[in-house]
PDB file of C-alpha atoms in Angstrom:
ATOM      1  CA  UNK A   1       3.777  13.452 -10.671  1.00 48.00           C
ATOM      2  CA  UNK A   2       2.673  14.444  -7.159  1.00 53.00           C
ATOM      3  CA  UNK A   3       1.363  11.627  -4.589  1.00 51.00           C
ATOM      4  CA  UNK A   4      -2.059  13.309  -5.180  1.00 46.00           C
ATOM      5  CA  UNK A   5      -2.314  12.904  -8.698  1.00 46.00           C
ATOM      6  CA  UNK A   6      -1.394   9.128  -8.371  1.00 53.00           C
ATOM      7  CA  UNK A   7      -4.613   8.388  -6.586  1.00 52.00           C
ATOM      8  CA  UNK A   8      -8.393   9.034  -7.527  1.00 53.00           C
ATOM      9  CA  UNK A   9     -10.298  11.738  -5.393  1.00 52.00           C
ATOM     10  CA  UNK A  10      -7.603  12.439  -2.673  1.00 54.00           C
ATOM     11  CA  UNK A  11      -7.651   8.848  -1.718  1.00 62.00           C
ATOM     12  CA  UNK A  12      -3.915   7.035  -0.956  1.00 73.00           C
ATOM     13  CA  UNK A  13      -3.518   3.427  -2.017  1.00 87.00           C
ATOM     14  CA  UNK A  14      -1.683   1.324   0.300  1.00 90.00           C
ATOM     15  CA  UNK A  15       0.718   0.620  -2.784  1.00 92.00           C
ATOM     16  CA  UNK A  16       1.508   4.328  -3.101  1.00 92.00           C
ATOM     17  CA  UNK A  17       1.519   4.904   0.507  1.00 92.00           C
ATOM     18  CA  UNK A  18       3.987   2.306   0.326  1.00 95.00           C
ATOM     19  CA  UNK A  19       5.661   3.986  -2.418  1.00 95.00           C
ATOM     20  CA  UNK A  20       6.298   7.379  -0.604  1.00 94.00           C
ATOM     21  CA  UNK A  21       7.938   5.723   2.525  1.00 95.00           C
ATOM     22  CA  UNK A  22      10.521   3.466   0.295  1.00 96.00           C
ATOM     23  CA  UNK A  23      11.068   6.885  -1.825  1.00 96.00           C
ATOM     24  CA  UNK A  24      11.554   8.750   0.824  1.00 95.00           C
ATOM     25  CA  UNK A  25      14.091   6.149   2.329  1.00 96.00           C
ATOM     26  CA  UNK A  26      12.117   5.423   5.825  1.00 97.00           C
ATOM     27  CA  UNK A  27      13.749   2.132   7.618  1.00 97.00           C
ATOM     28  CA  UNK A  28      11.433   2.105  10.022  1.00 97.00           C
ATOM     29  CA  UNK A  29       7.725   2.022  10.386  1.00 97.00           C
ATOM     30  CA  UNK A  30       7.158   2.299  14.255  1.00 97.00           C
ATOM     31  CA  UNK A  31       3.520   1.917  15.077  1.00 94.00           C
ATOM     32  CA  UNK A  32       0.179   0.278  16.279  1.00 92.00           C
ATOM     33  CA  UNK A  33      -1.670  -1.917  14.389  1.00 83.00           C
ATOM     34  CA  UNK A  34      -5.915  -0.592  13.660  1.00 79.00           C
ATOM     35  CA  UNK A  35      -8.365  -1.656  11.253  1.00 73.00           C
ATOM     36  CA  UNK A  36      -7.428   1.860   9.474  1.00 69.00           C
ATOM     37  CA  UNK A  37      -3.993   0.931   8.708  1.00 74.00           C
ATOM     38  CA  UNK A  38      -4.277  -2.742   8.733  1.00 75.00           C
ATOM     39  CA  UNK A  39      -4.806  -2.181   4.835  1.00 79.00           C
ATOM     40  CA  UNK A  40      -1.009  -1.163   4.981  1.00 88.00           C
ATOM     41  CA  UNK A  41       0.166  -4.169   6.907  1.00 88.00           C
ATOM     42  CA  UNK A  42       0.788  -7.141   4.677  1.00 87.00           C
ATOM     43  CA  UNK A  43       2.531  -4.706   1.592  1.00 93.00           C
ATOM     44  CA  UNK A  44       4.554  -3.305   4.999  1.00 95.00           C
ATOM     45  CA  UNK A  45       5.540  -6.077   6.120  1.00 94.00           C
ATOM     46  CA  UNK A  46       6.622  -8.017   2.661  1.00 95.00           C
ATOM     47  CA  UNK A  47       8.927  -4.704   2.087  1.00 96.00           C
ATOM     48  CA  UNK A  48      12.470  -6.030   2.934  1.00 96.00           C
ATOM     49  CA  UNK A  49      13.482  -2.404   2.971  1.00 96.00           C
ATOM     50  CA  UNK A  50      11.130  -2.063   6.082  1.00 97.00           C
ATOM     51  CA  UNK A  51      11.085  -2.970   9.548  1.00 97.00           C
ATOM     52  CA  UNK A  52       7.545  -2.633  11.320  1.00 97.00           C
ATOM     53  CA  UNK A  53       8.202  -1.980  15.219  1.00 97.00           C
ATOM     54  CA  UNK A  54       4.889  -2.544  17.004  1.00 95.00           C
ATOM     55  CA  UNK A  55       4.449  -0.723  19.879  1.00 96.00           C
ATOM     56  CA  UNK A  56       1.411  -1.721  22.520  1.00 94.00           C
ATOM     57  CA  UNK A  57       0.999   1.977  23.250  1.00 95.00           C
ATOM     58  CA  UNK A  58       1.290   5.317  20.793  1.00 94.00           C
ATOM     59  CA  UNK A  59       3.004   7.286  23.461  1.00 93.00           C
ATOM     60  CA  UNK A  60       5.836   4.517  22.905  1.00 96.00           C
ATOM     61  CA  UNK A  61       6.289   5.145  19.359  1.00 96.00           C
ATOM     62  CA  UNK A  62       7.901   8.615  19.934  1.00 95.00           C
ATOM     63  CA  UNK A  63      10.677   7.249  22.199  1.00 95.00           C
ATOM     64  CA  UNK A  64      11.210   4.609  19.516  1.00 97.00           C
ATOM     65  CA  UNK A  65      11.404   6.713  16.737  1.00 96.00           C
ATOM     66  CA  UNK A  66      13.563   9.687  18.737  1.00 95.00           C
ATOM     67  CA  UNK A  67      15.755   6.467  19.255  1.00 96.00           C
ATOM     68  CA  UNK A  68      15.995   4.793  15.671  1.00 97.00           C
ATOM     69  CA  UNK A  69      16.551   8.552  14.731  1.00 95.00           C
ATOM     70  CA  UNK A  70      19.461   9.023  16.538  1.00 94.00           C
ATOM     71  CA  UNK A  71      20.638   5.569  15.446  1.00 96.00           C
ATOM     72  CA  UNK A  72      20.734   7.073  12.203  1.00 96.00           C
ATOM     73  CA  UNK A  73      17.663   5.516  10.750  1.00 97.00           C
ATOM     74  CA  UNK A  74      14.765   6.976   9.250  1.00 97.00           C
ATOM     75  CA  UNK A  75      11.342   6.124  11.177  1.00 97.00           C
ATOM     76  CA  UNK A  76       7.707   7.289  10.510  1.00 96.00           C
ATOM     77  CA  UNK A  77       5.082   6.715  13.049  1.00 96.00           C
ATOM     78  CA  UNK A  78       1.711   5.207  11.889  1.00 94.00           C
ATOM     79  CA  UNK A  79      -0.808   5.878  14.614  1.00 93.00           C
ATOM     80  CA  UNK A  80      -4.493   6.676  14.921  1.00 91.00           C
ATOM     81  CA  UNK A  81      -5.791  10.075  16.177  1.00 91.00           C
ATOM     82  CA  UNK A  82      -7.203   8.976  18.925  1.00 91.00           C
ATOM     83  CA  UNK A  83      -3.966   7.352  20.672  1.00 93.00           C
ATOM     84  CA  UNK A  84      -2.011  10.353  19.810  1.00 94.00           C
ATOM     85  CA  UNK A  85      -3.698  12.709  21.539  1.00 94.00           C
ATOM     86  CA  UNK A  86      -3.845  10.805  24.470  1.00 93.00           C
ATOM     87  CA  UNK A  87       0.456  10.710  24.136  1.00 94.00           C
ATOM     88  CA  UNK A  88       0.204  14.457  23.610  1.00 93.00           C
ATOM     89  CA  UNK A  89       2.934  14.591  26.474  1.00 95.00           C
ATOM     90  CA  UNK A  90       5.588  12.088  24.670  1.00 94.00           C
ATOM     91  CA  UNK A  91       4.760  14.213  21.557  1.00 93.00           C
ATOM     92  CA  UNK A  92       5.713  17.164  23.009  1.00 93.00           C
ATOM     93  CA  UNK A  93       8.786  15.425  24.973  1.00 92.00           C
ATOM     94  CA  UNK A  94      10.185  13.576  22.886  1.00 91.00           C
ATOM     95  CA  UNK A  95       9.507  14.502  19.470  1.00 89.00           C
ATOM     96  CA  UNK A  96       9.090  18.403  19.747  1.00 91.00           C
ATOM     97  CA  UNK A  97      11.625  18.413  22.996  1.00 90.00           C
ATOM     98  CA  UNK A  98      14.356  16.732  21.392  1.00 91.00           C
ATOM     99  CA  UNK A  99      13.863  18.135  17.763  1.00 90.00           C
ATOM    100  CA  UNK A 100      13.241  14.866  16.721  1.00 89.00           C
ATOM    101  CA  UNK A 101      12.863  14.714  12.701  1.00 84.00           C
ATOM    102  CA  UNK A 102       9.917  12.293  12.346  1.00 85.00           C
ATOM    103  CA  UNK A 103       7.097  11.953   9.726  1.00 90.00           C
ATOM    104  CA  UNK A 104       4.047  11.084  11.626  1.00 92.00           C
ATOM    105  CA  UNK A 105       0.649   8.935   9.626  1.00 91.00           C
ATOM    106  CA  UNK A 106      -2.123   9.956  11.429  1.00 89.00           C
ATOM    107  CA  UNK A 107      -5.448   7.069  11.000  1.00 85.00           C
ATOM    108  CA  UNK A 108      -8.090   9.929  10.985  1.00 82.00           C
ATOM    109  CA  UNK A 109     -11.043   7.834  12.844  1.00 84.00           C
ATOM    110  CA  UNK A 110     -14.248  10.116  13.080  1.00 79.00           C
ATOM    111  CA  UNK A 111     -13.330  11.977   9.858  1.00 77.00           C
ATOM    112  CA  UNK A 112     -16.326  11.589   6.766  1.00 72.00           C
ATOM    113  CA  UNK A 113     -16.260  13.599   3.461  1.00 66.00           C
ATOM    114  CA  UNK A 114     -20.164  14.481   4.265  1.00 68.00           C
ATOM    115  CA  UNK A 115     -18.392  17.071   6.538  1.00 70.00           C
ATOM    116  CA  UNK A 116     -20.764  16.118   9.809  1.00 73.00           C
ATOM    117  CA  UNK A 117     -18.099  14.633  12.610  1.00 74.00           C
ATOM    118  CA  UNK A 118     -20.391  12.142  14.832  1.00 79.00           C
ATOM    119  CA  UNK A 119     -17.345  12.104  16.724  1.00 85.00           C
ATOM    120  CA  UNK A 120     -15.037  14.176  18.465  1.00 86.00           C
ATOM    121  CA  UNK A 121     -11.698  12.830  17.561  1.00 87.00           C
ATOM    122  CA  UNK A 122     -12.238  13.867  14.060  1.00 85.00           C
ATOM    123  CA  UNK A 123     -13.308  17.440  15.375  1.00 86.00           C
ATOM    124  CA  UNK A 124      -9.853  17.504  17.987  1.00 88.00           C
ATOM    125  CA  UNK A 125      -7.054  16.090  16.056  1.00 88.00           C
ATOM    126  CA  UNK A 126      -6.531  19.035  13.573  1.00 87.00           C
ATOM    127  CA  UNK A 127      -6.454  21.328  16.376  1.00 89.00           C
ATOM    128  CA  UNK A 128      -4.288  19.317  18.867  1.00 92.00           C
ATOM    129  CA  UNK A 129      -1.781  19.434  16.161  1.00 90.00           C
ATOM    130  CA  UNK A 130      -1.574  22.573  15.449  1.00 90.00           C
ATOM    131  CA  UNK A 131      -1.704  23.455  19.277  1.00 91.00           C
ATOM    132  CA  UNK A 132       1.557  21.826  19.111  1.00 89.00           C
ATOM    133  CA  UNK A 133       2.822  24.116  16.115  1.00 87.00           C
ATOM    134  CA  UNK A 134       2.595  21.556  13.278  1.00 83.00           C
ATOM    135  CA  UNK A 135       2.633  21.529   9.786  1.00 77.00           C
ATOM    136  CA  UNK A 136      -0.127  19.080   8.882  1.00 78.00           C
ATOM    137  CA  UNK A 137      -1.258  17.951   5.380  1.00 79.00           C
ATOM    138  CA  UNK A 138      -4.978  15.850   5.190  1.00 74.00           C
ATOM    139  CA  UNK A 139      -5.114  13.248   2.493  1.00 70.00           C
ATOM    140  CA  UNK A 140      -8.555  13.101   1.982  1.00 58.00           C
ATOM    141  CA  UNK A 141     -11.713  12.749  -0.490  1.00 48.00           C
ATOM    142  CA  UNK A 142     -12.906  16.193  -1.567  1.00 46.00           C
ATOM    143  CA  UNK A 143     -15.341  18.238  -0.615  1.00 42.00           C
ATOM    144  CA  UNK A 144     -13.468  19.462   2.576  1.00 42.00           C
ATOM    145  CA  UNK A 145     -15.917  19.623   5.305  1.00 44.00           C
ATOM    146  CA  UNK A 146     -16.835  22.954   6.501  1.00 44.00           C
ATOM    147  CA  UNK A 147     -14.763  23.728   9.404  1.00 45.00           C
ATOM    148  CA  UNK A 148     -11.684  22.693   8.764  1.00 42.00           C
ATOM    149  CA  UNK A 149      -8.476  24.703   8.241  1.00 42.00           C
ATOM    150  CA  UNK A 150      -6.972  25.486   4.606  1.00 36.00           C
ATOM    151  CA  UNK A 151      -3.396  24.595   4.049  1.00 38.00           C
ATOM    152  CA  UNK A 152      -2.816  28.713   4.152  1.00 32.00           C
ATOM    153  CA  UNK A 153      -3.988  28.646   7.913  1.00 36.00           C
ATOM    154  CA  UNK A 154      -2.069  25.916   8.574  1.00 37.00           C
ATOM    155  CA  UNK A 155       1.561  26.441  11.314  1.00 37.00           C
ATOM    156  CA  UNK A 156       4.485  26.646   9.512  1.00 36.00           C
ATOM    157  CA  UNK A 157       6.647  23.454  10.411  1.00 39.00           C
ATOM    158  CA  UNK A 158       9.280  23.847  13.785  1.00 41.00           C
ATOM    159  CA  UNK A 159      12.453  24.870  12.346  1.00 41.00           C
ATOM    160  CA  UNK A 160      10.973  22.803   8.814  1.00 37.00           C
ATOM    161  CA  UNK A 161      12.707  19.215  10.613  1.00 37.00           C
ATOM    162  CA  UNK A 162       9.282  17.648  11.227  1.00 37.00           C
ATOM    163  CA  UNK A 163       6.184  16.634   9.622  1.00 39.00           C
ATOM    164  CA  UNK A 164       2.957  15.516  10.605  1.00 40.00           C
TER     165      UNK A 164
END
């Protein structure tokens, strides 16, 4: 069973969200806390399998994770789209640069199934990332909004080590 036939309309639960990252064997969940992933935070952070690393900005959370990584340990980074395009640069340093394999949970603010974006991060953050060369999948209620890209338009992955 697929992680999108576990939830109704395209919509994660935090306790399959959850789910994935203890499947998947992530040790780390290196991130900043928003009232679109707060939902996550008290399954998170009763998880002994987990340790949450806060970080006060998102830039910070690629330095973290290409740390923990080369520690051996398996972070993902759970960040809204606004802060990471504003840490484009340690994207693109230390993630990209280094070759960094990190899974990356991008809080889509802006984003509404009506398919009208009142605001711009919504319209941005599928093209910053693929300005960067990412693979990118959207978990989100159907209809698609007109606009956006189809998975077949979609980067492959660099060298198929990273995921956002």
């Amino acid at each position: 069973m697929t992680i999108m036939q576990k939830t109704a309309e395209g919509q994660l639960s935090p306790e399959v969200v959850l789910a994935e990252m203890t499947k998947n064997g992530v040790t780390h969940v290196v991130w900043l806390p928003d009232s679109e992933t707060n939902f996550l935070y008290q399954l998170m952070q009763a998880e002994p399998s987990l340790r949450l690393v806060p970080v006060g900005r998102e830039g910070l959370a690629f330095s973290i994770a290409a740390g923990l990584s080369a520690g051996g340990q398996r972070p993902i980074i759970l960040i809204q789209n606004t802060g990471l395009m504003e840490s484009g640069d340690s994207l693109r340093g230390w993630a990209i640069g280094l070759n960094v394999p990190v899974v990356m949970m991008i809080g889509y603010r802006g984003w509404t199934r009506h398919g009208v974006n009142t605001d711009t991060a919504a319209t941005y953050t599928e093209r910053f990332l693929h300005a960067f060369g990412s693979a990118t999948t959207s978990v989100r209620a159907r209809p698609t909004p007109r606009g956006s890209r189809s998975r077949s338009r979609r980067p492959p992955a660099r060298d198929g080590r990273w995921r956002c």
